mmCIF file of C-alpha atoms in Angstrom:
data_model
loop_
_atom_site.group_PDB
_atom_site.id
_atom_site.type_symbol
_atom_site.label_atom_id
_atom_site.label_comp_id
_atom_site.label_asym_id
_atom_site.label_seq_id
_atom_site.Cartn_x
_atom_site.Cartn_y
_atom_site.Cartn_z
ATOM 1 C CA MET R 92 120.023 75.306 42.423
ATOM 2 C CA ILE R 93 122.734 72.829 43.589
ATOM 3 C CA ASP R 94 122.420 69.074 43.239
ATOM 4 C CA LYS R 95 123.390 67.444 46.547
ATOM 5 C CA LYS R 96 124.563 64.175 44.986
ATOM 6 C CA TRP R 97 126.809 65.729 42.349
ATOM 7 C CA GLU R 98 127.557 68.969 44.248
ATOM 8 C CA THR R 99 127.283 70.921 41.014
ATOM 9 C CA PRO R 100 124.840 73.489 39.708
ATOM 10 C CA LEU R 101 121.934 71.745 38.079
ATOM 11 C CA LEU R 102 120.761 73.756 35.102
ATOM 12 C CA LEU R 103 119.600 70.975 32.858
ATOM 13 C CA GLN R 104 118.790 67.343 33.429
ATOM 14 C CA VAL R 105 117.989 65.034 30.520
ATOM 15 C CA VAL R 106 116.338 61.780 31.552
ATOM 16 C CA PHE R 107 115.724 58.980 29.061
ATOM 17 C CA ASN R 108 114.633 56.353 31.556
ATOM 18 C CA ASP R 109 114.097 56.802 35.276
ATOM 19 C CA ASP R 110 115.400 53.294 36.054
ATOM 20 C CA LEU R 111 118.875 53.972 34.654
ATOM 21 C CA PRO R 112 121.820 55.267 36.709
ATOM 22 C CA LEU R 113 122.899 58.898 36.382
ATOM 23 C CA ILE R 114 126.263 59.866 34.968
ATOM 24 C CA GLN R 115 127.710 63.327 34.625
ATOM 25 C CA ALA R 116 129.056 64.302 31.221
ATOM 26 C CA HIS R 117 129.409 68.013 32.060
ATOM 27 C CA PRO R 118 129.013 69.867 35.357
ATOM 28 C CA LEU R 119 125.844 71.518 34.091
ATOM 29 C CA VAL R 120 124.218 68.575 32.334
ATOM 30 C CA ARG R 121 123.324 65.125 33.648
ATOM 31 C CA TYR R 122 122.309 62.164 31.495
ATOM 32 C CA LYS R 123 120.940 58.771 32.326
ATOM 33 C CA ILE R 124 122.393 56.061 30.101
ATOM 34 C CA LYS R 125 122.034 52.347 29.769
ATOM 35 C CA GLU R 126 124.424 50.063 31.611
ATOM 36 C CA LYS R 127 126.776 47.713 29.783
ATOM 37 C CA PRO R 128 125.000 45.105 27.697
ATOM 38 C CA ILE R 129 124.709 41.579 29.049
ATOM 39 C CA TYR R 130 126.640 40.141 26.100
ATOM 40 C CA ASN R 131 129.780 42.209 26.366
ATOM 41 C CA ASN R 132 133.007 41.303 24.611
ATOM 42 C CA ASN R 133 134.270 38.990 27.370
ATOM 43 C CA ASN R 134 131.041 36.995 27.424
ATOM 44 C CA MET R 135 131.103 36.671 23.628
ATOM 45 C CA LYS R 136 134.707 35.455 23.755
ATOM 46 C CA LEU R 137 133.692 32.821 26.287
ATOM 47 C CA ILE R 138 130.760 31.707 24.133
ATOM 48 C CA LYS R 139 133.009 31.451 21.067
ATOM 49 C CA LEU R 140 135.622 29.531 23.058
ATOM 50 C CA CYS R 141 133.062 27.023 24.322
ATOM 51 C CA LEU R 142 131.589 26.532 20.854
ATOM 52 C CA ARG R 143 135.064 26.157 19.327
ATOM 53 C CA LEU R 144 136.020 23.525 21.911
ATOM 54 C CA LEU R 145 132.711 21.723 21.432
ATOM 55 C CA LEU R 146 133.186 21.630 17.666
ATOM 56 C CA GLY R 147 136.756 20.418 18.155
ATOM 57 C CA ALA R 148 135.573 17.596 20.420
ATOM 58 C CA PHE R 149 132.823 16.700 17.951
ATOM 59 C CA MET R 150 135.308 16.559 15.066
ATOM 60 C CA THR R 151 137.786 14.472 17.057
ATOM 61 C CA TYR R 152 135.031 12.020 18.014
ATOM 62 C CA ALA R 153 133.813 11.830 14.406
ATOM 63 C CA GLY R 154 137.367 11.197 13.201
ATOM 64 C CA VAL R 155 137.926 8.395 15.689
ATOM 65 C CA SER R 156 134.603 6.860 14.677
ATOM 66 C CA HIS R 157 135.781 6.945 11.035
ATOM 67 C CA LEU R 158 138.714 4.763 12.006
ATOM 68 C CA THR R 159 136.903 2.376 14.346
ATOM 69 C CA PHE R 160 133.273 1.625 15.172
ATOM 70 C CA ASN R 161 131.458 3.581 12.392
ATOM 71 C CA ARG R 162 133.824 2.784 9.571
ATOM 72 C CA THR R 163 131.256 0.936 7.444
ATOM 73 C CA GLU R 164 128.632 3.635 8.065
ATOM 74 C CA PHE R 165 130.957 6.286 6.635
ATOM 75 C CA VAL R 166 131.298 4.336 3.388
ATOM 76 C CA ALA R 167 127.783 5.644 2.603
ATOM 77 C CA GLN R 168 129.239 9.156 2.622
ATOM 78 C CA VAL R 169 131.782 8.463 -0.114
ATOM 79 C CA PRO R 170 130.327 9.739 -3.411
ATOM 80 C CA MET R 171 129.655 7.167 -6.131
ATOM 81 C CA TRP R 172 131.996 8.983 -8.534
ATOM 82 C CA LEU R 173 134.831 8.496 -6.019
ATOM 83 C CA ARG R 174 134.326 4.754 -5.484
ATOM 84 C CA PHE R 175 136.897 3.319 -7.845
ATOM 85 C CA ASN R 176 137.211 0.119 -5.852
ATOM 86 C CA GLU R 177 136.552 -1.098 -2.322
ATOM 87 C CA GLY R 178 140.115 -0.471 -1.158
ATOM 88 C CA PHE R 179 140.127 3.130 -2.366
ATOM 89 C CA THR R 180 136.719 3.797 -0.799
ATOM 90 C CA ASP R 181 138.048 2.505 2.523
ATOM 91 C CA PHE R 182 141.114 4.729 2.100
ATOM 92 C CA VAL R 183 138.867 7.776 1.604
ATOM 93 C CA VAL R 184 137.007 6.966 4.832
ATOM 94 C CA LEU R 185 140.258 6.476 6.773
ATOM 95 C CA ALA R 186 141.899 9.586 5.315
ATOM 96 C CA SER R 187 138.897 11.767 6.083
ATOM 97 C CA GLY R 188 138.912 10.360 9.616
ATOM 98 C CA VAL R 189 142.559 11.310 10.099
ATOM 99 C CA VAL R 190 141.851 14.808 8.739
ATOM 100 C CA GLU R 191 138.878 15.167 11.106
ATOM 101 C CA ILE R 192 141.004 14.138 14.087
ATOM 102 C CA LEU R 193 143.723 16.611 13.120
ATOM 103 C CA LEU R 194 141.247 19.438 12.607
ATOM 104 C CA GLY R 195 139.393 18.597 15.811
ATOM 105 C CA LEU R 196 142.539 18.536 17.933
ATOM 106 C CA SER R 197 143.749 21.707 16.228
ATOM 107 C CA MET R 198 140.476 23.433 17.123
ATOM 108 C CA ILE R 199 141.076 22.483 20.745
ATOM 109 C CA PHE R 200 144.812 23.048 21.159
ATOM 110 C CA LEU R 201 146.023 25.500 18.492
ATOM 111 C CA PHE R 202 144.270 28.543 19.921
ATOM 112 C CA LYS R 203 146.854 30.943 18.466
ATOM 113 C CA LYS R 204 146.047 29.632 14.980
ATOM 114 C CA LYS R 205 142.319 29.243 15.575
ATOM 115 C CA ALA R 206 141.295 31.463 12.633
ATOM 116 C CA THR R 207 143.386 29.433 10.193
ATOM 117 C CA VAL R 208 142.091 26.155 11.631
ATOM 118 C CA GLY R 209 138.513 27.454 11.449
ATOM 119 C CA ALA R 210 138.964 28.414 7.800
ATOM 120 C CA LEU R 211 140.443 24.985 7.017
ATOM 121 C CA LEU R 212 137.591 23.263 8.827
ATOM 122 C CA ALA R 213 135.025 25.291 6.869
ATOM 123 C CA ILE R 214 136.736 24.286 3.618
ATOM 124 C CA PHE R 215 136.725 20.663 4.803
ATOM 125 C CA PHE R 216 132.970 20.876 5.431
ATOM 126 C CA VAL R 217 132.487 22.189 1.897
ATOM 127 C CA LEU R 218 134.640 19.392 0.464
ATOM 128 C CA ILE R 219 132.713 16.611 2.211
ATOM 129 C CA PHE R 220 129.314 18.035 1.257
ATOM 130 C CA PRO R 221 129.159 15.917 -1.944
ATOM 131 C CA GLY R 222 129.129 12.878 0.342
ATOM 132 C CA ASN R 223 125.961 14.145 1.992
ATOM 133 C CA LEU R 224 124.448 14.821 -1.431
ATOM 134 C CA ASN R 225 125.426 11.302 -2.492
ATOM 135 C CA GLN R 226 123.592 9.811 0.469
ATOM 136 C CA TYR R 227 120.491 11.853 -0.362
ATOM 137 C CA PHE R 228 120.382 11.291 -4.137
ATOM 138 C CA TYR R 229 121.102 7.559 -3.954
ATOM 139 C CA HIS R 230 118.777 7.013 -0.954
ATOM 140 C CA ILE R 231 121.504 5.384 1.132
ATOM 141 C CA ASP R 232 120.525 4.524 4.701
ATOM 142 C CA SER R 233 123.251 5.322 7.208
ATOM 143 C CA PHE R 234 123.531 6.888 10.682
ATOM 144 C CA GLY R 235 119.796 6.459 11.232
ATOM 145 C CA LEU R 236 119.010 8.587 8.188
ATOM 146 C CA ASN R 237 116.604 6.101 6.608
ATOM 147 C CA THR R 238 114.166 8.516 4.968
ATOM 148 C CA ASP R 239 114.618 11.110 2.271
ATOM 149 C CA THR R 240 113.279 13.761 4.643
ATOM 150 C CA ALA R 241 115.926 12.962 7.256
ATOM 151 C CA ARG R 242 118.662 13.002 4.620
ATOM 152 C CA LEU R 243 117.363 16.322 3.238
ATOM 153 C CA VAL R 244 117.336 17.916 6.695
ATOM 154 C CA ARG R 245 120.932 16.806 7.140
ATOM 155 C CA LEU R 246 121.906 18.713 3.998
ATOM 156 C CA PHE R 247 120.771 21.949 5.624
ATOM 157 C CA PHE R 248 122.912 21.249 8.687
ATOM 158 C CA GLN R 249 126.149 21.472 6.678
ATOM 159 C CA PRO R 250 125.990 25.285 6.232
ATOM 160 C CA VAL R 251 125.398 25.527 9.984
ATOM 161 C CA LEU R 252 128.646 23.631 10.584
ATOM 162 C CA ILE R 253 130.490 25.914 8.160
ATOM 163 C CA ALA R 254 129.143 29.033 9.872
ATOM 164 C CA TRP R 255 129.940 27.529 13.288
ATOM 165 C CA ALA R 256 133.551 26.880 12.317
ATOM 166 C CA LEU R 257 134.015 30.367 10.860
ATOM 167 C CA TRP R 258 132.205 32.323 13.579
ATOM 168 C CA SER R 259 133.710 30.575 16.587
ATOM 169 C CA THR R 260 137.261 31.037 15.278
ATOM 170 C CA GLY R 261 137.168 34.248 13.265
ATOM 171 C CA GLY R 262 138.073 32.251 10.180
ATOM 172 C CA CYS R 263 136.200 34.574 7.809
ATOM 173 C CA CYS R 264 139.117 37.007 7.830
ATOM 174 C CA VAL R 265 141.544 34.250 6.893
ATOM 175 C CA LEU R 266 139.292 33.042 4.072
ATOM 176 C CA LYS R 267 139.015 36.585 2.746
ATOM 177 C CA GLU R 268 142.788 36.982 2.894
ATOM 178 C CA TRP R 269 143.294 33.690 1.043
ATOM 179 C CA TRP R 270 140.697 34.659 -1.558
ATOM 180 C CA ASN R 271 142.432 37.989 -2.154
ATOM 181 C CA LYS R 272 145.765 36.201 -2.635
ATOM 182 C CA ILE R 273 144.237 33.721 -5.060
ATOM 183 C CA THR R 274 142.565 36.427 -7.105
ATOM 184 C CA ASN R 275 145.592 38.734 -6.805
ATOM 185 C CA LYS R 276 143.657 41.397 -4.934
ATOM 186 C CA GLN R 277 146.110 42.796 -2.439
#
């Protein structure tokens, strides 16, 4: 028997799903396979790019707010053990704002170094986590977080930011490489 569509002898036809298109792997055998998935590599790259740019814009905005209109609010984030005097506390707020601006702009513009920037941003999120703990343990109202429940929920958002920075940039590989260098595992 000859198949008119494929113009080949049809000895065996394996069908997994009647709705799928036919492909020919061998002149005597036809298979139906699934089409490409919706989230192919190009779509995932676009999603990661958009999330990286969004995080970069968020960080830049947060950094500018450190230096200007939310400066006093960010004092609540400085841990008690780091508040030597008022001037130093203000310096910590300003310095963290400058770092956030640099990391945010780097996330947006340094696309060739995005994995390194993502790893640095993840480390930054880990380093500022004690400030979030400080706000929770000392019951400090700031940024509309005026209940312990709201402050506790915010603590769980920090790992999300770390994962966001690492996933959207591929920074996990860089962190692993740095860890291997530190522990002398080549």
